[in-house]
Amino acid sequence: MDVQLKRGLLDVCVLAAIKNEDSYGYKIIKDMQPYLEMSESTLYTILKRLELSKMLTVKTSEHDGRLRKYYHITSVGLARIEEFKNEWKEVMSIYQFVIKEDERT
């Protein structure tokens, strides 16, 4: 898969994982696990990129005597999810065009 395409897909997956409630790294990975595998290093790279893009904010809070970073989706992040949904319709249309030859055989 194209690296840029995969990067964009993973970004949206992470945003979707925190869409309904703030979350932290380990929980994000666990929530995504039924759908895809992601290493902690990959996740934290994505989270940093999304933070710099203003798609999420970070709040540090103490949990069981340790500091934990909680991630919150912003309106920019929510807009990115909606944009992705619209883009995906176009991607699926292209996919249908590409496989139409396979369906004839």
PDB file of N, CA and C in Angstrom:
ATOM      1  N   MET A   1       0.854  -1.178   0.000  1.00  0.00           N
ATOM      2  CA  MET A   1       0.000   0.000   0.000  1.00  0.00           C
ATOM      3  C   MET A   1       0.899   1.239   0.000  1.00  0.00           C
ATOM      4  N   ASP A   2       0.463   2.226  -0.712  1.00  0.00           N
ATOM      5  CA  ASP A   2       1.182   3.494  -0.768  1.00  0.00           C
ATOM      6  C   ASP A   2       1.360   4.065   0.641  1.00  0.00           C
ATOM      7  N   VAL A   3       2.580   4.501   0.954  1.00  0.00           N
ATOM      8  CA  VAL A   3       2.911   4.986   2.299  1.00  0.00           C
ATOM      9  C   VAL A   3       2.044   6.177   2.703  1.00  0.00           C
ATOM     10  N   GLN A   4       1.855   7.119   1.801  1.00  0.00           N
ATOM     11  CA  GLN A   4       1.054   8.306   2.119  1.00  0.00           C
ATOM     12  C   GLN A   4      -0.413   7.939   2.357  1.00  0.00           C
ATOM     13  N   LEU A   5      -0.929   7.007   1.556  1.00  0.00           N
ATOM     14  CA  LEU A   5      -2.311   6.573   1.729  1.00  0.00           C
ATOM     15  C   LEU A   5      -2.472   5.878   3.075  1.00  0.00           C
ATOM     16  N   LYS A   6      -1.546   4.980   3.392  1.00  0.00           N
ATOM     17  CA  LYS A   6      -1.616   4.270   4.665  1.00  0.00           C
ATOM     18  C   LYS A   6      -1.513   5.247   5.838  1.00  0.00           C
ATOM     19  N   ARG A   7      -0.635   6.220   5.716  1.00  0.00           N
ATOM     20  CA  ARG A   7      -0.474   7.227   6.774  1.00  0.00           C
ATOM     21  C   ARG A   7      -1.784   7.964   7.017  1.00  0.00           C
ATOM     22  N   GLY A   8      -2.434   8.365   5.943  1.00  0.00           N
ATOM     23  CA  GLY A   8      -3.708   9.068   6.065  1.00  0.00           C
ATOM     24  C   GLY A   8      -4.797   8.196   6.676  1.00  0.00           C
ATOM     25  N   LEU A   9      -4.817   6.931   6.299  1.00  0.00           N
ATOM     26  CA  LEU A   9      -5.799   6.008   6.863  1.00  0.00           C
ATOM     27  C   LEU A   9      -5.579   5.808   8.355  1.00  0.00           C
ATOM     28  N   LEU A  10      -4.327   5.650   8.756  1.00  0.00           N
ATOM     29  CA  LEU A  10      -4.028   5.452  10.172  1.00  0.00           C
ATOM     30  C   LEU A  10      -4.368   6.691  10.988  1.00  0.00           C
ATOM     31  N   ASP A  11      -4.098   7.865  10.436  1.00  0.00           N
ATOM     32  CA  ASP A  11      -4.458   9.105  11.128  1.00  0.00           C
ATOM     33  C   ASP A  11      -5.952   9.145  11.428  1.00  0.00           C
ATOM     34  N   VAL A  12      -6.765   8.811  10.436  1.00  0.00           N
ATOM     35  CA  VAL A  12      -8.215   8.844  10.614  1.00  0.00           C
ATOM     36  C   VAL A  12      -8.657   7.762  11.597  1.00  0.00           C
ATOM     37  N   CYS A  13      -8.005   6.606  11.565  1.00  0.00           N
ATOM     38  CA  CYS A  13      -8.341   5.541  12.531  1.00  0.00           C
ATOM     39  C   CYS A  13      -8.102   6.005  13.961  1.00  0.00           C
ATOM     40  N   VAL A  14      -6.995   6.683  14.186  1.00  0.00           N
ATOM     41  CA  VAL A  14      -6.692   7.178  15.533  1.00  0.00           C
ATOM     42  C   VAL A  14      -7.715   8.228  15.940  1.00  0.00           C
ATOM     43  N   LEU A  15      -8.051   9.117  15.030  1.00  0.00           N
ATOM     44  CA  LEU A  15      -9.072  10.126  15.341  1.00  0.00           C
ATOM     45  C   LEU A  15     -10.408   9.458  15.674  1.00  0.00           C
ATOM     46  N   ALA A  16     -10.768   8.442  14.922  1.00  0.00           N
ATOM     47  CA  ALA A  16     -12.023   7.737  15.174  1.00  0.00           C
ATOM     48  C   ALA A  16     -12.008   7.041  16.531  1.00  0.00           C
ATOM     49  N   ALA A  17     -10.837   6.582  16.952  1.00  0.00           N
ATOM     50  CA  ALA A  17     -10.723   5.887  18.238  1.00  0.00           C
ATOM     51  C   ALA A  17     -10.992   6.813  19.416  1.00  0.00           C
ATOM     52  N   ILE A  18     -10.777   8.113  19.224  1.00  0.00           N
ATOM     53  CA  ILE A  18     -11.017   9.059  20.329  1.00  0.00           C
ATOM     54  C   ILE A  18     -12.203   9.985  20.042  1.00  0.00           C
ATOM     55  N   LYS A  19     -12.941   9.669  19.012  1.00  0.00           N
ATOM     56  CA  LYS A  19     -14.057  10.530  18.600  1.00  0.00           C
ATOM     57  C   LYS A  19     -15.099  10.701  19.697  1.00  0.00           C
ATOM     58  N   ASN A  20     -15.455   9.625  20.376  1.00  0.00           N
ATOM     59  CA  ASN A  20     -16.546   9.681  21.349  1.00  0.00           C
ATOM     60  C   ASN A  20     -16.110   9.931  22.782  1.00  0.00           C
ATOM     61  N   GLU A  21     -14.837   9.705  23.078  1.00  0.00           N
ATOM     62  CA  GLU A  21     -14.344   9.974  24.433  1.00  0.00           C
ATOM     63  C   GLU A  21     -12.831  10.136  24.421  1.00  0.00           C
ATOM     64  N   ASP A  22     -12.348  10.956  25.333  1.00  0.00           N
ATOM     65  CA  ASP A  22     -10.907  11.136  25.467  1.00  0.00           C
ATOM     66  C   ASP A  22     -10.277   9.793  25.813  1.00  0.00           C
ATOM     67  N   SER A  23      -9.057   9.606  25.367  1.00  0.00           N
ATOM     68  CA  SER A  23      -8.412   8.320  25.611  1.00  0.00           C
ATOM     69  C   SER A  23      -6.915   8.493  25.720  1.00  0.00           C
ATOM     70  N   TYR A  24      -6.229   7.410  26.068  1.00  0.00           N
ATOM     71  CA  TYR A  24      -4.777   7.411  26.221  1.00  0.00           C
ATOM     72  C   TYR A  24      -4.195   6.301  25.343  1.00  0.00           C
ATOM     73  N   GLY A  25      -2.898   6.349  25.148  1.00  0.00           N
ATOM     74  CA  GLY A  25      -2.224   5.485  24.190  1.00  0.00           C
ATOM     75  C   GLY A  25      -2.568   4.016  24.249  1.00  0.00           C
ATOM     76  N   TYR A  26      -2.397   3.397  25.402  1.00  0.00           N
ATOM     77  CA  TYR A  26      -2.640   1.965  25.518  1.00  0.00           C
ATOM     78  C   TYR A  26      -4.086   1.609  25.163  1.00  0.00           C
ATOM     79  N   LYS A  27      -5.035   2.416  25.616  1.00  0.00           N
ATOM     80  CA  LYS A  27      -6.452   2.153  25.335  1.00  0.00           C
ATOM     81  C   LYS A  27      -6.758   2.342  23.845  1.00  0.00           C
ATOM     82  N   ILE A  28      -6.132   3.320  23.229  1.00  0.00           N
ATOM     83  CA  ILE A  28      -6.334   3.532  21.789  1.00  0.00           C
ATOM     84  C   ILE A  28      -5.889   2.293  21.024  1.00  0.00           C
ATOM     85  N   ILE A  29      -4.722   1.777  21.369  1.00  0.00           N
ATOM     86  CA  ILE A  29      -4.217   0.571  20.705  1.00  0.00           C
ATOM     87  C   ILE A  29      -5.181  -0.596  20.922  1.00  0.00           C
ATOM     88  N   LYS A  30      -5.647  -0.786  22.144  1.00  0.00           N
ATOM     89  CA  LYS A  30      -6.584  -1.878  22.454  1.00  0.00           C
ATOM     90  C   LYS A  30      -7.907  -1.716  21.693  1.00  0.00           C
ATOM     91  N   ASP A  31      -8.413  -0.493  21.614  1.00  0.00           N
ATOM     92  CA  ASP A  31      -9.675  -0.251  20.906  1.00  0.00           C
ATOM     93  C   ASP A  31      -9.549  -0.521  19.406  1.00  0.00           C
ATOM     94  N   MET A  32      -8.371  -0.292  18.856  1.00  0.00           N
ATOM     95  CA  MET A  32      -8.161  -0.485  17.424  1.00  0.00           C
ATOM     96  C   MET A  32      -7.779  -1.923  17.079  1.00  0.00           C
ATOM     97  N   GLN A  33      -7.341  -2.685  18.067  1.00  0.00           N
ATOM     98  CA  GLN A  33      -6.810  -4.027  17.845  1.00  0.00           C
ATOM     99  C   GLN A  33      -7.722  -4.967  17.048  1.00  0.00           C
ATOM    100  N   PRO A  34      -9.028  -4.952  17.247  1.00  0.00           N
ATOM    101  CA  PRO A  34      -9.852  -5.861  16.427  1.00  0.00           C
ATOM    102  C   PRO A  34      -9.802  -5.544  14.923  1.00  0.00           C
ATOM    103  N   TYR A  35      -9.370  -4.342  14.587  1.00  0.00           N
ATOM    104  CA  TYR A  35      -9.393  -3.900  13.195  1.00  0.00           C
ATOM    105  C   TYR A  35      -8.012  -3.829  12.550  1.00  0.00           C
ATOM    106  N   LEU A  36      -7.018  -3.461  13.342  1.00  0.00           N
ATOM    107  CA  LEU A  36      -5.655  -3.361  12.827  1.00  0.00           C
ATOM    108  C   LEU A  36      -4.660  -3.384  13.971  1.00  0.00           C
ATOM    109  N   GLU A  37      -3.454  -3.799  13.643  1.00  0.00           N
ATOM    110  CA  GLU A  37      -2.388  -3.797  14.645  1.00  0.00           C
ATOM    111  C   GLU A  37      -1.533  -2.558  14.460  1.00  0.00           C
ATOM    112  N   MET A  38      -1.178  -1.960  15.588  1.00  0.00           N
ATOM    113  CA  MET A  38      -0.340  -0.772  15.540  1.00  0.00           C
ATOM    114  C   MET A  38       0.612  -0.820  16.723  1.00  0.00           C
ATOM    115  N   SER A  39       1.875  -0.522  16.458  1.00  0.00           N
ATOM    116  CA  SER A  39       2.853  -0.493  17.539  1.00  0.00           C
ATOM    117  C   SER A  39       2.722   0.811  18.315  1.00  0.00           C
ATOM    118  N   GLU A  40       3.219   0.808  19.534  1.00  0.00           N
ATOM    119  CA  GLU A  40       3.194   2.030  20.337  1.00  0.00           C
ATOM    120  C   GLU A  40       3.977   3.141  19.658  1.00  0.00           C
ATOM    121  N   SER A  41       5.129   2.800  19.085  1.00  0.00           N
ATOM    122  CA  SER A  41       5.947   3.844  18.449  1.00  0.00           C
ATOM    123  C   SER A  41       5.212   4.476  17.274  1.00  0.00           C
ATOM    124  N   THR A  42       4.500   3.669  16.502  1.00  0.00           N
ATOM    125  CA  THR A  42       3.713   4.213  15.391  1.00  0.00           C
ATOM    126  C   THR A  42       2.597   5.097  15.925  1.00  0.00           C
ATOM    127  N   LEU A  43       1.890   4.617  16.951  1.00  0.00           N
ATOM    128  CA  LEU A  43       0.795   5.397  17.515  1.00  0.00           C
ATOM    129  C   LEU A  43       1.274   6.747  18.020  1.00  0.00           C
ATOM    130  N   TYR A  44       2.349   6.765  18.782  1.00  0.00           N
ATOM    131  CA  TYR A  44       2.787   8.030  19.365  1.00  0.00           C
ATOM    132  C   TYR A  44       3.305   9.000  18.307  1.00  0.00           C
ATOM    133  N   THR A  45       3.845   8.489  17.216  1.00  0.00           N
ATOM    134  CA  THR A  45       4.228   9.349  16.089  1.00  0.00           C
ATOM    135  C   THR A  45       2.979   9.986  15.483  1.00  0.00           C
ATOM    136  N   ILE A  46       1.932   9.190  15.309  1.00  0.00           N
ATOM    137  CA  ILE A  46       0.673   9.695  14.756  1.00  0.00           C
ATOM    138  C   ILE A  46       0.036  10.713  15.701  1.00  0.00           C
ATOM    139  N   LEU A  47       0.004  10.387  16.990  1.00  0.00           N
ATOM    140  CA  LEU A  47      -0.589  11.314  17.962  1.00  0.00           C
ATOM    141  C   LEU A  47       0.129  12.655  17.948  1.00  0.00           C
ATOM    142  N   LYS A  48       1.444  12.646  17.870  1.00  0.00           N
ATOM    143  CA  LYS A  48       2.217  13.897  17.827  1.00  0.00           C
ATOM    144  C   LYS A  48       1.879  14.687  16.561  1.00  0.00           C
ATOM    145  N   ARG A  49       1.791  13.986  15.424  1.00  0.00           N
ATOM    146  CA  ARG A  49       1.463  14.646  14.157  1.00  0.00           C
ATOM    147  C   ARG A  49       0.055  15.253  14.219  1.00  0.00           C
ATOM    148  N   LEU A  50      -0.898  14.521  14.789  1.00  0.00           N
ATOM    149  CA  LEU A  50      -2.264  15.034  14.898  1.00  0.00           C
ATOM    150  C   LEU A  50      -2.343  16.222  15.845  1.00  0.00           C
ATOM    151  N   GLU A  51      -1.548  16.192  16.893  1.00  0.00           N
ATOM    152  CA  GLU A  51      -1.503  17.326  17.817  1.00  0.00           C
ATOM    153  C   GLU A  51      -0.954  18.565  17.112  1.00  0.00           C
ATOM    154  N   LEU A  52       0.129  18.391  16.375  1.00  0.00           N
ATOM    155  CA  LEU A  52       0.726  19.522  15.645  1.00  0.00           C
ATOM    156  C   LEU A  52      -0.221  20.072  14.578  1.00  0.00           C
ATOM    157  N   SER A  53      -1.081  19.204  14.056  1.00  0.00           N
ATOM    158  CA  SER A  53      -2.061  19.602  13.038  1.00  0.00           C
ATOM    159  C   SER A  53      -3.339  20.166  13.651  1.00  0.00           C
ATOM    160  N   LYS A  54      -3.367  20.288  14.980  1.00  0.00           N
ATOM    161  CA  LYS A  54      -4.517  20.835  15.706  1.00  0.00           C
ATOM    162  C   LYS A  54      -5.762  19.949  15.601  1.00  0.00           C
ATOM    163  N   MET A  55      -5.558  18.654  15.309  1.00  0.00           N
ATOM    164  CA  MET A  55      -6.684  17.735  15.223  1.00  0.00           C
ATOM    165  C   MET A  55      -7.009  17.114  16.571  1.00  0.00           C
ATOM    166  N   LEU A  56      -6.082  17.238  17.513  1.00  0.00           N
ATOM    167  CA  LEU A  56      -6.341  16.786  18.867  1.00  0.00           C
ATOM    168  C   LEU A  56      -5.551  17.621  19.849  1.00  0.00           C
ATOM    169  N   THR A  57      -6.000  17.588  21.087  1.00  0.00           N
ATOM    170  CA  THR A  57      -5.282  18.256  22.166  1.00  0.00           C
ATOM    171  C   THR A  57      -4.887  17.196  23.188  1.00  0.00           C
ATOM    172  N   VAL A  58      -3.916  17.556  24.033  1.00  0.00           N
ATOM    173  CA  VAL A  58      -3.390  16.622  25.017  1.00  0.00           C
ATOM    174  C   VAL A  58      -3.519  17.228  26.402  1.00  0.00           C
ATOM    175  N   LYS A  59      -3.969  16.405  27.332  1.00  0.00           N
ATOM    176  CA  LYS A  59      -4.066  16.817  28.730  1.00  0.00           C
ATOM    177  C   LYS A  59      -3.375  15.736  29.555  1.00  0.00           C
ATOM    178  N   THR A  60      -2.521  16.146  30.461  1.00  0.00           N
ATOM    179  CA  THR A  60      -1.844  15.195  31.335  1.00  0.00           C
ATOM    180  C   THR A  60      -2.572  15.144  32.662  1.00  0.00           C
ATOM    181  N   SER A  61      -2.792  13.912  33.136  1.00  0.00           N
ATOM    182  CA  SER A  61      -3.508  13.702  34.383  1.00  0.00           C
ATOM    183  C   SER A  61      -2.861  12.542  35.134  1.00  0.00           C
ATOM    184  N   GLU A  62      -2.933  12.600  36.452  1.00  0.00           N
ATOM    185  CA  GLU A  62      -2.365  11.522  37.253  1.00  0.00           C
ATOM    186  C   GLU A  62      -3.342  10.354  37.328  1.00  0.00           C
ATOM    187  N   HIS A  63      -2.801   9.152  37.151  1.00  0.00           N
ATOM    188  CA  HIS A  63      -3.599   7.931  37.239  1.00  0.00           C
ATOM    189  C   HIS A  63      -2.765   6.868  37.939  1.00  0.00           C
ATOM    190  N   ASP A  64      -3.217   6.393  39.054  1.00  0.00           N
ATOM    191  CA  ASP A  64      -2.483   5.396  39.855  1.00  0.00           C
ATOM    192  C   ASP A  64      -1.048   5.844  40.149  1.00  0.00           C
ATOM    193  N   GLY A  65      -0.898   7.119  40.481  1.00  0.00           N
ATOM    194  CA  GLY A  65       0.411   7.641  40.853  1.00  0.00           C
ATOM    195  C   GLY A  65       1.337   7.942  39.686  1.00  0.00           C
ATOM    196  N   ARG A  66       0.848   7.772  38.467  1.00  0.00           N
ATOM    197  CA  ARG A  66       1.667   8.052  37.277  1.00  0.00           C
ATOM    198  C   ARG A  66       0.960   9.075  36.402  1.00  0.00           C
ATOM    199  N   LEU A  67       1.747   9.823  35.651  1.00  0.00           N
ATOM    200  CA  LEU A  67       1.152  10.775  34.718  1.00  0.00           C
ATOM    201  C   LEU A  67       0.731  10.042  33.449  1.00  0.00           C
ATOM    202  N   ARG A  68      -0.449  10.366  32.973  1.00  0.00           N
ATOM    203  CA  ARG A  68      -0.963   9.753  31.751  1.00  0.00           C
ATOM    204  C   ARG A  68      -1.450  10.871  30.843  1.00  0.00           C
ATOM    205  N   LYS A  69      -1.131  10.765  29.562  1.00  0.00           N
ATOM    206  CA  LYS A  69      -1.601  11.738  28.583  1.00  0.00           C
ATOM    207  C   LYS A  69      -2.932  11.279  28.016  1.00  0.00           C
ATOM    208  N   TYR A  70      -3.911  12.167  28.090  1.00  0.00           N
ATOM    209  CA  TYR A  70      -5.226  11.907  27.511  1.00  0.00           C
ATOM    210  C   TYR A  70      -5.365  12.765  26.258  1.00  0.00           C
ATOM    211  N   TYR A  71      -5.893  12.157  25.202  1.00  0.00           N
ATOM    212  CA  TYR A  71      -6.034  12.823  23.923  1.00  0.00           C
ATOM    213  C   TYR A  71      -7.506  13.128  23.670  1.00  0.00           C
ATOM    214  N   HIS A  72      -7.758  14.350  23.192  1.00  0.00           N
ATOM    215  CA  HIS A  72      -9.108  14.840  22.939  1.00  0.00           C
ATOM    216  C   HIS A  72      -9.193  15.331  21.495  1.00  0.00           C
ATOM    217  N   ILE A  73     -10.199  14.868  20.776  1.00  0.00           N
ATOM    218  CA  ILE A  73     -10.358  15.290  19.384  1.00  0.00           C
ATOM    219  C   ILE A  73     -10.910  16.716  19.337  1.00  0.00           C
ATOM    220  N   THR A  74     -10.416  17.502  18.400  1.00  0.00           N
ATOM    221  CA  THR A  74     -10.880  18.881  18.226  1.00  0.00           C
ATOM    222  C   THR A  74     -11.875  18.949  17.067  1.00  0.00           C
ATOM    223  N   SER A  75     -12.427  20.125  16.858  1.00  0.00           N
ATOM    224  CA  SER A  75     -13.338  20.306  15.725  1.00  0.00           C
ATOM    225  C   SER A  75     -12.612  20.075  14.399  1.00  0.00           C
ATOM    226  N   VAL A  76     -11.328  20.386  14.364  1.00  0.00           N
ATOM    227  CA  VAL A  76     -10.531  20.136  13.153  1.00  0.00           C
ATOM    228  C   VAL A  76     -10.419  18.628  12.917  1.00  0.00           C
ATOM    229  N   GLY A  77     -10.218  17.865  13.973  1.00  0.00           N
ATOM    230  CA  GLY A  77     -10.147  16.407  13.861  1.00  0.00           C
ATOM    231  C   GLY A  77     -11.477  15.802  13.440  1.00  0.00           C
ATOM    232  N   LEU A  78     -12.566  16.299  14.006  1.00  0.00           N
ATOM    233  CA  LEU A  78     -13.894  15.816  13.617  1.00  0.00           C
ATOM    234  C   LEU A  78     -14.169  16.129  12.146  1.00  0.00           C
ATOM    235  N   ALA A  79     -13.745  17.303  11.714  1.00  0.00           N
ATOM    236  CA  ALA A  79     -13.922  17.677  10.308  1.00  0.00           C
ATOM    237  C   ALA A  79     -13.109  16.760   9.401  1.00  0.00           C
ATOM    238  N   ARG A  80     -11.923  16.350   9.856  1.00  0.00           N
ATOM    239  CA  ARG A  80     -11.093  15.440   9.069  1.00  0.00           C
ATOM    240  C   ARG A  80     -11.773  14.089   8.899  1.00  0.00           C
ATOM    241  N   ILE A  81     -12.450  13.596   9.936  1.00  0.00           N
ATOM    242  CA  ILE A  81     -13.183  12.337   9.824  1.00  0.00           C
ATOM    243  C   ILE A  81     -14.292  12.467   8.784  1.00  0.00           C
ATOM    244  N   GLU A  82     -15.037  13.562   8.819  1.00  0.00           N
ATOM    245  CA  GLU A  82     -16.112  13.775   7.845  1.00  0.00           C
ATOM    246  C   GLU A  82     -15.557  13.887   6.430  1.00  0.00           C
ATOM    247  N   GLU A  83     -14.448  14.584   6.297  1.00  0.00           N
ATOM    248  CA  GLU A  83     -13.786  14.716   4.995  1.00  0.00           C
ATOM    249  C   GLU A  83     -13.377  13.338   4.478  1.00  0.00           C
ATOM    250  N   PHE A  84     -12.834  12.508   5.374  1.00  0.00           N
ATOM    251  CA  PHE A  84     -12.431  11.160   5.004  1.00  0.00           C
ATOM    252  C   PHE A  84     -13.620  10.345   4.502  1.00  0.00           C
ATOM    253  N   LYS A  85     -14.756  10.451   5.179  1.00  0.00           N
ATOM    254  CA  LYS A  85     -15.945   9.708   4.758  1.00  0.00           C
ATOM    255  C   LYS A  85     -16.333  10.068   3.328  1.00  0.00           C
ATOM    256  N   ASN A  86     -16.259  11.351   3.000  1.00  0.00           N
ATOM    257  CA  ASN A  86     -16.578  11.787   1.641  1.00  0.00           C
ATOM    258  C   ASN A  86     -15.536  11.321   0.638  1.00  0.00           C
ATOM    259  N   GLU A  87     -14.264  11.385   1.026  1.00  0.00           N
ATOM    260  CA  GLU A  87     -13.186  10.911   0.151  1.00  0.00           C
ATOM    261  C   GLU A  87     -13.322   9.417  -0.102  1.00  0.00           C
ATOM    262  N   TRP A  88     -13.732   8.678   0.927  1.00  0.00           N
ATOM    263  CA  TRP A  88     -13.804   7.232   0.808  1.00  0.00           C
ATOM    264  C   TRP A  88     -14.822   6.809  -0.242  1.00  0.00           C
ATOM    265  N   LYS A  89     -15.889   7.570  -0.397  1.00  0.00           N
ATOM    266  CA  LYS A  89     -16.872   7.272  -1.441  1.00  0.00           C
ATOM    267  C   LYS A  89     -16.201   7.308  -2.811  1.00  0.00           C
ATOM    268  N   GLU A  90     -15.327   8.291  -3.013  1.00  0.00           N
ATOM    269  CA  GLU A  90     -14.605   8.407  -4.282  1.00  0.00           C
ATOM    270  C   GLU A  90     -13.622   7.254  -4.448  1.00  0.00           C
ATOM    271  N   VAL A  91     -12.933   6.884  -3.373  1.00  0.00           N
ATOM    272  CA  VAL A  91     -11.987   5.762  -3.417  1.00  0.00           C
ATOM    273  C   VAL A  91     -12.727   4.480  -3.791  1.00  0.00           C
ATOM    274  N   MET A  92     -13.884   4.252  -3.189  1.00  0.00           N
ATOM    275  CA  MET A  92     -14.654   3.043  -3.489  1.00  0.00           C
ATOM    276  C   MET A  92     -15.142   3.041  -4.937  1.00  0.00           C
ATOM    277  N   SER A  93     -15.466   4.196  -5.458  1.00  0.00           N
ATOM    278  CA  SER A  93     -15.872   4.298  -6.850  1.00  0.00           C
ATOM    279  C   SER A  93     -14.703   3.925  -7.772  1.00  0.00           C
ATOM    280  N   ILE A  94     -13.529   4.410  -7.455  1.00  0.00           N
ATOM    281  CA  ILE A  94     -12.330   4.071  -8.235  1.00  0.00           C
ATOM    282  C   ILE A  94     -12.053   2.581  -8.135  1.00  0.00           C
ATOM    283  N   TYR A  95     -12.183   2.024  -6.936  1.00  0.00           N
ATOM    284  CA  TYR A  95     -11.971   0.594  -6.723  1.00  0.00           C
ATOM    285  C   TYR A  95     -12.933  -0.219  -7.586  1.00  0.00           C
ATOM    286  N   GLN A  96     -14.196   0.176  -7.604  1.00  0.00           N
ATOM    287  CA  GLN A  96     -15.183  -0.532  -8.416  1.00  0.00           C
ATOM    288  C   GLN A  96     -14.806  -0.495  -9.897  1.00  0.00           C
ATOM    289  N   PHE A  97     -14.282   0.627 -10.354  1.00  0.00           N
ATOM    290  CA  PHE A  97     -13.833   0.740 -11.739  1.00  0.00           C
ATOM    291  C   PHE A  97     -12.666  -0.201 -12.003  1.00  0.00           C
ATOM    292  N   VAL A  98     -11.715  -0.258 -11.087  1.00  0.00           N
ATOM    293  CA  VAL A  98     -10.528  -1.083 -11.271  1.00  0.00           C
ATOM    294  C   VAL A  98     -10.883  -2.573 -11.300  1.00  0.00           C
ATOM    295  N   ILE A  99     -11.809  -3.000 -10.459  1.00  0.00           N
ATOM    296  CA  ILE A  99     -12.107  -4.435 -10.411  1.00  0.00           C
ATOM    297  C   ILE A  99     -13.181  -4.868 -11.407  1.00  0.00           C
ATOM    298  N   LYS A 100     -13.759  -3.959 -12.136  1.00  0.00           N
ATOM    299  CA  LYS A 100     -14.849  -4.337 -13.026  1.00  0.00           C
ATOM    300  C   LYS A 100     -14.393  -5.350 -14.080  1.00  0.00           C
ATOM    301  N   GLU A 101     -13.136  -5.285 -14.519  1.00  0.00           N
ATOM    302  CA  GLU A 101     -12.619  -6.273 -15.474  1.00  0.00           C
ATOM    303  C   GLU A 101     -12.577  -7.652 -14.845  1.00  0.00           C
ATOM    304  N   ASP A 102     -12.245  -7.728 -13.573  1.00  0.00           N
ATOM    305  CA  ASP A 102     -12.193  -9.018 -12.863  1.00  0.00           C
ATOM    306  C   ASP A 102     -13.576  -9.649 -12.785  1.00  0.00           C
ATOM    307  N   GLU A 103     -14.578  -8.835 -12.677  1.00  0.00           N
ATOM    308  CA  GLU A 103     -15.947  -9.325 -12.519  1.00  0.00           C
ATOM    309  C   GLU A 103     -16.494  -9.908 -13.827  1.00  0.00           C
ATOM    310  N   ARG A 104     -15.942  -9.501 -14.962  1.00  0.00           N
ATOM    311  CA  ARG A 104     -16.419  -9.978 -16.257  1.00  0.00           C
ATOM    312  C   ARG A 104     -15.863 -11.363 -16.604  1.00  0.00           C
ATOM    313  N   THR A 105     -14.787 -11.745 -15.943  1.00  0.00           N
ATOM    314  CA  THR A 105     -14.163 -13.032 -16.285  1.00  0.00           C
ATOM    315  C   THR A 105     -14.639 -14.162 -15.420  1.00  0.00           C
TER     316      THR A 105
END
